[in-house]
């Protein structure tokens, strides 16, 4: 049988459950998952390899109206993933009030096979689920509509089977032992950023960026240095906390996540740096890996 390979892009509004779905499909913890919206800022590839196929999943930022240059960069990444896609998984929350025009606009002109996933059905009832499934079937006439719970793995296997049926014949795009296109530095920074989203409230997580400035791999210990970038001195004070208490909490939990992920002991040091209005400055965005 011929080898099959293709790109599967996961798109939708913030907080629809795209990252949870990506991690369920790939079987690896690749994308930040927190209850807060807009936690995914980069397009992250997760690669599933078997002898006769390769599926390249893209987790993408939630689709929003841009307010900063950072948001514009995030939306360019969504556009790119739609252009590349052989299949598109449109993830929608069961409680969504049918106001997904921003998402549907991005799909205009795409020739990729479309599958709609109505997520978080564990928080709903049969009547509402049927209503939403019927709505999407009529609205978009996709290849299929699945009612799913990404968190509890409901219908994940059925999605995988349909993806495999639709996957085009093609040689592998990446090495067969590759799990992602991102390096260890990227995942270290994401683990720190995940803790910032979990530990702080209001605008603080959205005003921060994490840059890994040093990553020294050892046989038994990884030494990692990182900068947490904020926009104002007041935010720096909040990040650090009284006598450094908050920064220590972030560091403790991030280090545990890293040790679990890298399967090595980790020595982590973090510094907080103020760069006023960095989210609107394209030179800084480029430096921080946003194109």
PDB file of C-alpha atoms in Angstrom:
ATOM      1  CA  UNK A   1       0.000   0.000   0.000  1.00  0.00           C
ATOM      2  CA  UNK A   2       1.241   3.514  -0.858  1.00  0.00           C
ATOM      3  CA  UNK A   3       2.425   5.822   1.936  1.00  0.00           C
ATOM      4  CA  UNK A   4       0.025   8.610   2.915  1.00  0.00           C
ATOM      5  CA  UNK A   5       0.827  11.936   4.515  1.00  0.00           C
ATOM      6  CA  UNK A   6      -0.932  15.239   5.028  1.00  0.00           C
ATOM      7  CA  UNK A   7      -1.437  18.397   7.059  1.00  0.00           C
ATOM      8  CA  UNK A   8      -4.426  18.614   9.401  1.00  0.00           C
ATOM      9  CA  UNK A   9      -5.121  22.108  10.790  1.00  0.00           C
ATOM     10  CA  UNK A  10      -7.112  22.602  13.994  1.00  0.00           C
ATOM     11  CA  UNK A  11      -8.874  25.972  13.980  1.00  0.00           C
ATOM     12  CA  UNK A  12     -11.589  27.751  15.949  1.00  0.00           C
ATOM     13  CA  UNK A  13     -12.259  30.523  18.421  1.00  0.00           C
ATOM     14  CA  UNK A  14     -10.255  30.972  21.642  1.00  0.00           C
ATOM     15  CA  UNK A  15     -11.063  28.450  24.369  1.00  0.00           C
ATOM     16  CA  UNK A  16     -12.929  26.030  22.081  1.00  0.00           C
ATOM     17  CA  UNK A  17     -10.592  23.223  23.189  1.00  0.00           C
ATOM     18  CA  UNK A  18      -8.168  23.121  20.224  1.00  0.00           C
ATOM     19  CA  UNK A  19      -5.052  22.497  22.321  1.00  0.00           C
ATOM     20  CA  UNK A  20      -6.755  19.773  24.366  1.00  0.00           C
ATOM     21  CA  UNK A  21      -7.817  18.116  21.108  1.00  0.00           C
ATOM     22  CA  UNK A  22      -4.310  18.386  19.616  1.00  0.00           C
ATOM     23  CA  UNK A  23      -2.777  16.733  22.679  1.00  0.00           C
ATOM     24  CA  UNK A  24      -5.418  13.974  22.589  1.00  0.00           C
ATOM     25  CA  UNK A  25      -4.786  13.275  18.879  1.00  0.00           C
ATOM     26  CA  UNK A  26      -0.994  13.339  19.110  1.00  0.00           C
ATOM     27  CA  UNK A  27      -0.786  11.625  22.491  1.00  0.00           C
ATOM     28  CA  UNK A  28       1.841  14.108  23.705  1.00  0.00           C
ATOM     29  CA  UNK A  29       1.526  17.249  25.841  1.00  0.00           C
ATOM     30  CA  UNK A  30       2.513  19.762  23.157  1.00  0.00           C
ATOM     31  CA  UNK A  31       0.182  22.709  23.584  1.00  0.00           C
ATOM     32  CA  UNK A  32      -0.563  24.920  26.569  1.00  0.00           C
ATOM     33  CA  UNK A  33      -3.902  24.107  28.154  1.00  0.00           C
ATOM     34  CA  UNK A  34      -5.399  26.579  30.642  1.00  0.00           C
ATOM     35  CA  UNK A  35      -8.953  27.804  31.300  1.00  0.00           C
ATOM     36  CA  UNK A  36      -7.978  31.242  29.953  1.00  0.00           C
ATOM     37  CA  UNK A  37      -8.564  32.184  26.304  1.00  0.00           C
ATOM     38  CA  UNK A  38      -5.797  33.012  23.817  1.00  0.00           C
ATOM     39  CA  UNK A  39      -3.127  30.855  25.436  1.00  0.00           C
ATOM     40  CA  UNK A  40      -1.836  29.502  22.110  1.00  0.00           C
ATOM     41  CA  UNK A  41       0.228  32.168  20.328  1.00  0.00           C
ATOM     42  CA  UNK A  42       2.195  30.063  17.864  1.00  0.00           C
ATOM     43  CA  UNK A  43       1.264  27.465  15.313  1.00  0.00           C
ATOM     44  CA  UNK A  44       2.556  24.218  16.829  1.00  0.00           C
ATOM     45  CA  UNK A  45       2.963  21.031  14.819  1.00  0.00           C
ATOM     46  CA  UNK A  46       2.360  17.618  16.370  1.00  0.00           C
ATOM     47  CA  UNK A  47       3.331  14.669  14.180  1.00  0.00           C
ATOM     48  CA  UNK A  48       1.833  11.176  14.296  1.00  0.00           C
ATOM     49  CA  UNK A  49       3.958   8.542  12.540  1.00  0.00           C
ATOM     50  CA  UNK A  50       3.196   4.994  11.525  1.00  0.00           C
ATOM     51  CA  UNK A  51       4.911   2.829   8.934  1.00  0.00           C
ATOM     52  CA  UNK A  52       2.412   3.636   6.158  1.00  0.00           C
ATOM     53  CA  UNK A  53       1.309   7.181   7.113  1.00  0.00           C
ATOM     54  CA  UNK A  54       2.283  10.488   8.695  1.00  0.00           C
ATOM     55  CA  UNK A  55      -0.264  13.000  10.026  1.00  0.00           C
ATOM     56  CA  UNK A  56       1.022  16.527  10.678  1.00  0.00           C
ATOM     57  CA  UNK A  57      -1.399  18.269  13.046  1.00  0.00           C
ATOM     58  CA  UNK A  58      -1.307  22.072  13.496  1.00  0.00           C
ATOM     59  CA  UNK A  59      -2.607  23.632  16.695  1.00  0.00           C
ATOM     60  CA  UNK A  60      -3.316  27.290  15.901  1.00  0.00           C
ATOM     61  CA  UNK A  61      -4.100  30.438  17.905  1.00  0.00           C
ATOM     62  CA  UNK A  62      -7.795  31.109  18.522  1.00  0.00           C
ATOM     63  CA  UNK A  63      -9.323  33.343  15.838  1.00  0.00           C
ATOM     64  CA  UNK A  64      -9.849  36.910  17.092  1.00  0.00           C
ATOM     65  CA  UNK A  65     -10.048  40.473  15.756  1.00  0.00           C
ATOM     66  CA  UNK A  66      -6.459  41.774  16.066  1.00  0.00           C
ATOM     67  CA  UNK A  67      -5.762  44.648  18.505  1.00  0.00           C
ATOM     68  CA  UNK A  68      -1.951  44.490  18.467  1.00  0.00           C
ATOM     69  CA  UNK A  69       0.810  43.544  16.031  1.00  0.00           C
ATOM     70  CA  UNK A  70       1.090  40.362  18.151  1.00  0.00           C
ATOM     71  CA  UNK A  71      -2.527  39.472  17.322  1.00  0.00           C
ATOM     72  CA  UNK A  72      -1.884  40.144  13.617  1.00  0.00           C
ATOM     73  CA  UNK A  73       1.051  37.729  13.683  1.00  0.00           C
ATOM     74  CA  UNK A  74      -1.122  35.110  15.417  1.00  0.00           C
ATOM     75  CA  UNK A  75      -3.831  35.464  12.737  1.00  0.00           C
ATOM     76  CA  UNK A  76      -1.231  35.171   9.928  1.00  0.00           C
ATOM     77  CA  UNK A  77      -0.288  31.818  11.440  1.00  0.00           C
ATOM     78  CA  UNK A  78      -3.919  30.697  11.268  1.00  0.00           C
ATOM     79  CA  UNK A  79      -4.112  31.815   7.611  1.00  0.00           C
ATOM     80  CA  UNK A  80      -0.944  29.881   6.806  1.00  0.00           C
ATOM     81  CA  UNK A  81      -2.260  26.715   8.411  1.00  0.00           C
ATOM     82  CA  UNK A  82      -5.486  26.916   6.344  1.00  0.00           C
ATOM     83  CA  UNK A  83      -3.537  27.361   3.093  1.00  0.00           C
ATOM     84  CA  UNK A  84      -1.308  24.348   3.921  1.00  0.00           C
ATOM     85  CA  UNK A  85      -4.107  22.058   5.068  1.00  0.00           C
ATOM     86  CA  UNK A  86      -5.273  18.863   3.418  1.00  0.00           C
ATOM     87  CA  UNK A  87      -7.925  18.615   6.139  1.00  0.00           C
ATOM     88  CA  UNK A  88      -9.330  21.228   8.498  1.00  0.00           C
ATOM     89  CA  UNK A  89     -10.800  20.388  11.909  1.00  0.00           C
ATOM     90  CA  UNK A  90     -13.095  23.240  12.915  1.00  0.00           C
ATOM     91  CA  UNK A  91     -13.510  23.029  16.689  1.00  0.00           C
ATOM     92  CA  UNK A  92     -16.575  24.718  18.138  1.00  0.00           C
ATOM     93  CA  UNK A  93     -17.745  24.860  21.756  1.00  0.00           C
ATOM     94  CA  UNK A  94     -21.176  23.276  22.396  1.00  0.00           C
ATOM     95  CA  UNK A  95     -22.210  26.521  24.187  1.00  0.00           C
ATOM     96  CA  UNK A  96     -21.133  28.788  21.302  1.00  0.00           C
ATOM     97  CA  UNK A  97     -23.922  31.188  20.337  1.00  0.00           C
ATOM     98  CA  UNK A  98     -23.549  30.804  16.546  1.00  0.00           C
ATOM     99  CA  UNK A  99     -21.415  33.976  16.240  1.00  0.00           C
ATOM    100  CA  UNK A 100     -18.396  32.409  14.564  1.00  0.00           C
ATOM    101  CA  UNK A 101     -18.343  34.686  11.507  1.00  0.00           C
ATOM    102  CA  UNK A 102     -14.642  35.501  12.009  1.00  0.00           C
ATOM    103  CA  UNK A 103     -13.843  31.792  11.792  1.00  0.00           C
ATOM    104  CA  UNK A 104     -16.074  31.131   8.785  1.00  0.00           C
ATOM    105  CA  UNK A 105     -14.579  34.107   6.917  1.00  0.00           C
ATOM    106  CA  UNK A 106     -11.122  32.547   7.233  1.00  0.00           C
ATOM    107  CA  UNK A 107     -12.431  29.321   5.684  1.00  0.00           C
ATOM    108  CA  UNK A 108     -13.711  31.074   2.545  1.00  0.00           C
ATOM    109  CA  UNK A 109     -11.839  29.859  -0.512  1.00  0.00           C
ATOM    110  CA  UNK A 110     -10.288  26.838   1.223  1.00  0.00           C
ATOM    111  CA  UNK A 111     -10.476  23.610  -0.787  1.00  0.00           C
ATOM    112  CA  UNK A 112      -9.400  21.400   2.132  1.00  0.00           C
ATOM    113  CA  UNK A 113     -11.699  18.671   3.431  1.00  0.00           C
ATOM    114  CA  UNK A 114     -13.641  20.161   6.354  1.00  0.00           C
ATOM    115  CA  UNK A 115     -14.636  18.272   9.511  1.00  0.00           C
ATOM    116  CA  UNK A 116     -16.604  20.080  12.242  1.00  0.00           C
ATOM    117  CA  UNK A 117     -16.100  19.024  15.863  1.00  0.00           C
ATOM    118  CA  UNK A 118     -18.694  20.106  18.436  1.00  0.00           C
ATOM    119  CA  UNK A 119     -16.601  19.991  21.618  1.00  0.00           C
ATOM    120  CA  UNK A 120     -17.345  19.849  25.375  1.00  0.00           C
ATOM    121  CA  UNK A 121     -20.463  17.708  24.970  1.00  0.00           C
ATOM    122  CA  UNK A 122     -19.792  16.400  28.507  1.00  0.00           C
ATOM    123  CA  UNK A 123     -21.137  19.799  29.654  1.00  0.00           C
ATOM    124  CA  UNK A 124     -24.391  19.449  27.713  1.00  0.00           C
ATOM    125  CA  UNK A 125     -27.416  17.257  26.996  1.00  0.00           C
ATOM    126  CA  UNK A 126     -28.539  15.170  24.028  1.00  0.00           C
ATOM    127  CA  UNK A 127     -31.030  17.734  22.706  1.00  0.00           C
ATOM    128  CA  UNK A 128     -28.503  20.571  22.556  1.00  0.00           C
ATOM    129  CA  UNK A 129     -25.866  18.289  20.991  1.00  0.00           C
ATOM    130  CA  UNK A 130     -28.259  17.172  18.215  1.00  0.00           C
ATOM    131  CA  UNK A 131     -29.308  20.785  17.595  1.00  0.00           C
ATOM    132  CA  UNK A 132     -25.665  21.919  17.189  1.00  0.00           C
ATOM    133  CA  UNK A 133     -24.689  18.964  14.984  1.00  0.00           C
ATOM    134  CA  UNK A 134     -27.701  19.604  12.687  1.00  0.00           C
ATOM    135  CA  UNK A 135     -26.893  23.338  12.569  1.00  0.00           C
ATOM    136  CA  UNK A 136     -23.302  22.790  11.404  1.00  0.00           C
ATOM    137  CA  UNK A 137     -24.314  20.124   8.914  1.00  0.00           C
ATOM    138  CA  UNK A 138     -26.757  22.531   7.292  1.00  0.00           C
ATOM    139  CA  UNK A 139     -24.528  25.619   7.587  1.00  0.00           C
ATOM    140  CA  UNK A 140     -21.292  24.232   6.106  1.00  0.00           C
ATOM    141  CA  UNK A 141     -22.142  20.799   4.656  1.00  0.00           C
ATOM    142  CA  UNK A 142     -18.772  19.447   5.869  1.00  0.00           C
ATOM    143  CA  UNK A 143     -17.410  15.944   5.279  1.00  0.00           C
ATOM    144  CA  UNK A 144     -18.600  15.063   8.796  1.00  0.00           C
ATOM    145  CA  UNK A 145     -19.747  16.585  12.088  1.00  0.00           C
ATOM    146  CA  UNK A 146     -18.600  14.878  15.285  1.00  0.00           C
ATOM    147  CA  UNK A 147     -19.903  15.513  18.793  1.00  0.00           C
ATOM    148  CA  UNK A 148     -16.782  15.175  20.957  1.00  0.00           C
ATOM    149  CA  UNK A 149     -15.235  15.676  24.368  1.00  0.00           C
ATOM    150  CA  UNK A 150     -11.531  16.305  23.759  1.00  0.00           C
ATOM    151  CA  UNK A 151     -10.954  16.348  27.517  1.00  0.00           C
ATOM    152  CA  UNK A 152     -12.429  12.870  28.025  1.00  0.00           C
ATOM    153  CA  UNK A 153     -11.303  11.394  24.687  1.00  0.00           C
ATOM    154  CA  UNK A 154     -14.871  10.844  23.429  1.00  0.00           C
ATOM    155  CA  UNK A 155     -14.946  10.210  19.634  1.00  0.00           C
ATOM    156  CA  UNK A 156     -11.180  10.882  19.213  1.00  0.00           C
ATOM    157  CA  UNK A 157     -10.652   7.447  17.633  1.00  0.00           C
ATOM    158  CA  UNK A 158     -13.469   8.058  15.137  1.00  0.00           C
ATOM    159  CA  UNK A 159     -11.861  11.372  14.075  1.00  0.00           C
ATOM    160  CA  UNK A 160      -8.512   9.618  13.559  1.00  0.00           C
ATOM    161  CA  UNK A 161     -10.143   6.958  11.395  1.00  0.00           C
ATOM    162  CA  UNK A 162     -11.809   9.571   9.167  1.00  0.00           C
ATOM    163  CA  UNK A 163      -8.543  11.545   8.869  1.00  0.00           C
ATOM    164  CA  UNK A 164      -6.751   8.373   7.739  1.00  0.00           C
ATOM    165  CA  UNK A 165      -9.470   7.722   5.133  1.00  0.00           C
ATOM    166  CA  UNK A 166      -9.023  11.256   3.755  1.00  0.00           C
ATOM    167  CA  UNK A 167      -5.207  11.429   3.917  1.00  0.00           C
ATOM    168  CA  UNK A 168      -3.647  11.814   0.429  1.00  0.00           C
ATOM    169  CA  UNK A 169      -0.913   9.565  -0.932  1.00  0.00           C
ATOM    170  CA  UNK A 170       2.378  11.344  -0.291  1.00  0.00           C
ATOM    171  CA  UNK A 171       5.851  10.639   1.103  1.00  0.00           C
ATOM    172  CA  UNK A 172       6.506  11.709   4.707  1.00  0.00           C
ATOM    173  CA  UNK A 173       7.085  15.466   5.137  1.00  0.00           C
ATOM    174  CA  UNK A 174       9.239  15.023   8.259  1.00  0.00           C
ATOM    175  CA  UNK A 175      11.639  12.417   9.596  1.00  0.00           C
ATOM    176  CA  UNK A 176       9.727   9.418  10.918  1.00  0.00           C
ATOM    177  CA  UNK A 177      11.013   9.878  14.483  1.00  0.00           C
ATOM    178  CA  UNK A 178       9.938  13.568  14.605  1.00  0.00           C
ATOM    179  CA  UNK A 179       7.162  14.466  17.050  1.00  0.00           C
ATOM    180  CA  UNK A 180       7.082  18.211  16.362  1.00  0.00           C
ATOM    181  CA  UNK A 181       8.832  21.008  14.455  1.00  0.00           C
ATOM    182  CA  UNK A 182       9.589  22.826  17.728  1.00  0.00           C
ATOM    183  CA  UNK A 183      12.790  22.508  19.755  1.00  0.00           C
ATOM    184  CA  UNK A 184      13.249  21.931  23.498  1.00  0.00           C
ATOM    185  CA  UNK A 185      13.810  25.656  24.136  1.00  0.00           C
ATOM    186  CA  UNK A 186      10.348  26.379  22.750  1.00  0.00           C
ATOM    187  CA  UNK A 187       8.686  23.832  25.050  1.00  0.00           C
ATOM    188  CA  UNK A 188      10.623  25.123  28.069  1.00  0.00           C
ATOM    189  CA  UNK A 189       9.360  28.665  27.381  1.00  0.00           C
ATOM    190  CA  UNK A 190       5.789  27.384  26.873  1.00  0.00           C
ATOM    191  CA  UNK A 191       5.879  25.571  30.219  1.00  0.00           C
ATOM    192  CA  UNK A 192       6.876  28.785  32.001  1.00  0.00           C
ATOM    193  CA  UNK A 193       4.194  30.703  30.089  1.00  0.00           C
ATOM    194  CA  UNK A 194       1.587  28.086  31.041  1.00  0.00           C
ATOM    195  CA  UNK A 195       2.365  28.677  34.717  1.00  0.00           C
ATOM    196  CA  UNK A 196       2.081  32.457  34.257  1.00  0.00           C
ATOM    197  CA  UNK A 197      -1.410  31.899  32.822  1.00  0.00           C
ATOM    198  CA  UNK A 198      -2.300  29.673  35.762  1.00  0.00           C
ATOM    199  CA  UNK A 199      -0.854  31.784  38.593  1.00  0.00           C
ATOM    200  CA  UNK A 200      -1.753  35.378  37.602  1.00  0.00           C
ATOM    201  CA  UNK A 201      -5.025  37.138  36.862  1.00  0.00           C
ATOM    202  CA  UNK A 202      -6.342  39.848  34.537  1.00  0.00           C
ATOM    203  CA  UNK A 203      -4.025  41.253  31.866  1.00  0.00           C
ATOM    204  CA  UNK A 204      -0.741  39.984  33.315  1.00  0.00           C
ATOM    205  CA  UNK A 205      -0.505  36.720  31.274  1.00  0.00           C
ATOM    206  CA  UNK A 206      -1.399  38.530  28.044  1.00  0.00           C
ATOM    207  CA  UNK A 207       1.292  41.174  28.610  1.00  0.00           C
ATOM    208  CA  UNK A 208       4.079  38.641  29.090  1.00  0.00           C
ATOM    209  CA  UNK A 209       6.420  36.768  26.806  1.00  0.00           C
ATOM    210  CA  UNK A 210       8.991  34.156  27.831  1.00  0.00           C
ATOM    211  CA  UNK A 211      12.383  33.883  26.153  1.00  0.00           C
ATOM    212  CA  UNK A 212      14.780  31.049  26.957  1.00  0.00           C
ATOM    213  CA  UNK A 213      18.221  32.717  26.919  1.00  0.00           C
ATOM    214  CA  UNK A 214      20.278  29.618  27.727  1.00  0.00           C
ATOM    215  CA  UNK A 215      19.610  25.878  27.466  1.00  0.00           C
ATOM    216  CA  UNK A 216      22.541  23.659  28.425  1.00  0.00           C
ATOM    217  CA  UNK A 217      21.810  19.952  28.125  1.00  0.00           C
ATOM    218  CA  UNK A 218      23.584  17.620  30.529  1.00  0.00           C
ATOM    219  CA  UNK A 219      23.496  13.868  30.879  1.00  0.00           C
ATOM    220  CA  UNK A 220      21.578  14.122  34.162  1.00  0.00           C
ATOM    221  CA  UNK A 221      20.713  17.832  34.422  1.00  0.00           C
ATOM    222  CA  UNK A 222      19.466  20.541  32.052  1.00  0.00           C
ATOM    223  CA  UNK A 223      20.435  24.122  32.995  1.00  0.00           C
ATOM    224  CA  UNK A 224      17.851  26.593  31.698  1.00  0.00           C
ATOM    225  CA  UNK A 225      17.802  30.395  31.948  1.00  0.00           C
ATOM    226  CA  UNK A 226      14.757  32.410  30.908  1.00  0.00           C
ATOM    227  CA  UNK A 227      13.564  36.007  30.736  1.00  0.00           C
ATOM    228  CA  UNK A 228       9.947  36.902  31.425  1.00  0.00           C
ATOM    229  CA  UNK A 229       9.178  40.024  29.381  1.00  0.00           C
ATOM    230  CA  UNK A 230       6.491  42.447  30.613  1.00  0.00           C
ATOM    231  CA  UNK A 231       5.331  45.883  29.421  1.00  0.00           C
ATOM    232  CA  UNK A 232       5.374  47.916  32.669  1.00  0.00           C
ATOM    233  CA  UNK A 233       7.252  48.147  35.981  1.00  0.00           C
ATOM    234  CA  UNK A 234       4.001  47.527  37.862  1.00  0.00           C
ATOM    235  CA  UNK A 235       3.644  44.199  35.997  1.00  0.00           C
ATOM    236  CA  UNK A 236       7.229  43.297  36.864  1.00  0.00           C
ATOM    237  CA  UNK A 237       6.422  43.806  40.552  1.00  0.00           C
ATOM    238  CA  UNK A 238       3.340  41.585  40.280  1.00  0.00           C
ATOM    239  CA  UNK A 239       5.277  38.825  38.464  1.00  0.00           C
ATOM    240  CA  UNK A 240       8.017  38.830  41.117  1.00  0.00           C
ATOM    241  CA  UNK A 241       5.641  39.196  44.083  1.00  0.00           C
ATOM    242  CA  UNK A 242       6.508  40.119  47.639  1.00  0.00           C
ATOM    243  CA  UNK A 243      10.080  38.974  48.415  1.00  0.00           C
ATOM    244  CA  UNK A 244      10.076  37.013  45.123  1.00  0.00           C
ATOM    245  CA  UNK A 245       7.292  34.678  46.318  1.00  0.00           C
ATOM    246  CA  UNK A 246       5.229  34.571  43.098  1.00  0.00           C
ATOM    247  CA  UNK A 247       8.221  34.097  40.793  1.00  0.00           C
ATOM    248  CA  UNK A 248       9.354  31.206  42.995  1.00  0.00           C
ATOM    249  CA  UNK A 249       5.923  29.526  42.652  1.00  0.00           C
ATOM    250  CA  UNK A 250       6.032  29.867  38.840  1.00  0.00           C
ATOM    251  CA  UNK A 251       9.573  28.489  38.779  1.00  0.00           C
ATOM    252  CA  UNK A 252       8.741  25.518  41.001  1.00  0.00           C
ATOM    253  CA  UNK A 253       5.766  24.355  38.912  1.00  0.00           C
ATOM    254  CA  UNK A 254       7.455  25.075  35.556  1.00  0.00           C
ATOM    255  CA  UNK A 255      10.545  23.126  36.634  1.00  0.00           C
ATOM    256  CA  UNK A 256       8.364  20.137  37.616  1.00  0.00           C
ATOM    257  CA  UNK A 257       6.662  20.227  34.192  1.00  0.00           C
ATOM    258  CA  UNK A 258      10.057  20.403  32.468  1.00  0.00           C
ATOM    259  CA  UNK A 259      11.459  17.473  34.451  1.00  0.00           C
ATOM    260  CA  UNK A 260       8.393  15.439  33.502  1.00  0.00           C
ATOM    261  CA  UNK A 261       8.688  16.478  29.827  1.00  0.00           C
ATOM    262  CA  UNK A 262      12.477  16.122  29.399  1.00  0.00           C
ATOM    263  CA  UNK A 263      12.847  13.184  31.806  1.00  0.00           C
ATOM    264  CA  UNK A 264      15.885  14.931  33.318  1.00  0.00           C
ATOM    265  CA  UNK A 265      16.559  17.030  36.405  1.00  0.00           C
ATOM    266  CA  UNK A 266      16.267  20.766  35.626  1.00  0.00           C
ATOM    267  CA  UNK A 267      18.028  23.763  37.145  1.00  0.00           C
ATOM    268  CA  UNK A 268      15.886  26.788  36.207  1.00  0.00           C
ATOM    269  CA  UNK A 269      16.655  30.469  36.722  1.00  0.00           C
ATOM    270  CA  UNK A 270      14.326  33.264  35.651  1.00  0.00           C
ATOM    271  CA  UNK A 271      14.655  37.039  35.344  1.00  0.00           C
ATOM    272  CA  UNK A 272      11.953  39.654  34.689  1.00  0.00           C
ATOM    273  CA  UNK A 273      12.583  42.386  32.107  1.00  0.00           C
ATOM    274  CA  UNK A 274      10.452  45.397  31.092  1.00  0.00           C
ATOM    275  CA  UNK A 275      10.066  46.207  27.381  1.00  0.00           C
ATOM    276  CA  UNK A 276       7.350  48.897  27.063  1.00  0.00           C
ATOM    277  CA  UNK A 277       4.568  48.051  24.584  1.00  0.00           C
ATOM    278  CA  UNK A 278       6.425  45.019  23.144  1.00  0.00           C
ATOM    279  CA  UNK A 279       3.180  43.523  21.736  1.00  0.00           C
ATOM    280  CA  UNK A 280       2.937  46.392  19.215  1.00  0.00           C
ATOM    281  CA  UNK A 281       6.603  46.529  18.169  1.00  0.00           C
ATOM    282  CA  UNK A 282       7.316  44.424  15.103  1.00  0.00           C
ATOM    283  CA  UNK A 283      11.085  44.336  15.663  1.00  0.00           C
ATOM    284  CA  UNK A 284      10.583  42.723  19.089  1.00  0.00           C
ATOM    285  CA  UNK A 285       7.903  40.381  17.784  1.00  0.00           C
ATOM    286  CA  UNK A 286      10.281  39.148  15.090  1.00  0.00           C
ATOM    287  CA  UNK A 287      13.023  38.691  17.692  1.00  0.00           C
ATOM    288  CA  UNK A 288      10.597  36.693  19.850  1.00  0.00           C
ATOM    289  CA  UNK A 289       9.761  34.322  16.964  1.00  0.00           C
ATOM    290  CA  UNK A 290       6.559  35.909  15.615  1.00  0.00           C
ATOM    291  CA  UNK A 291       6.589  36.430  11.858  1.00  0.00           C
TER     292      UNK A 291
END
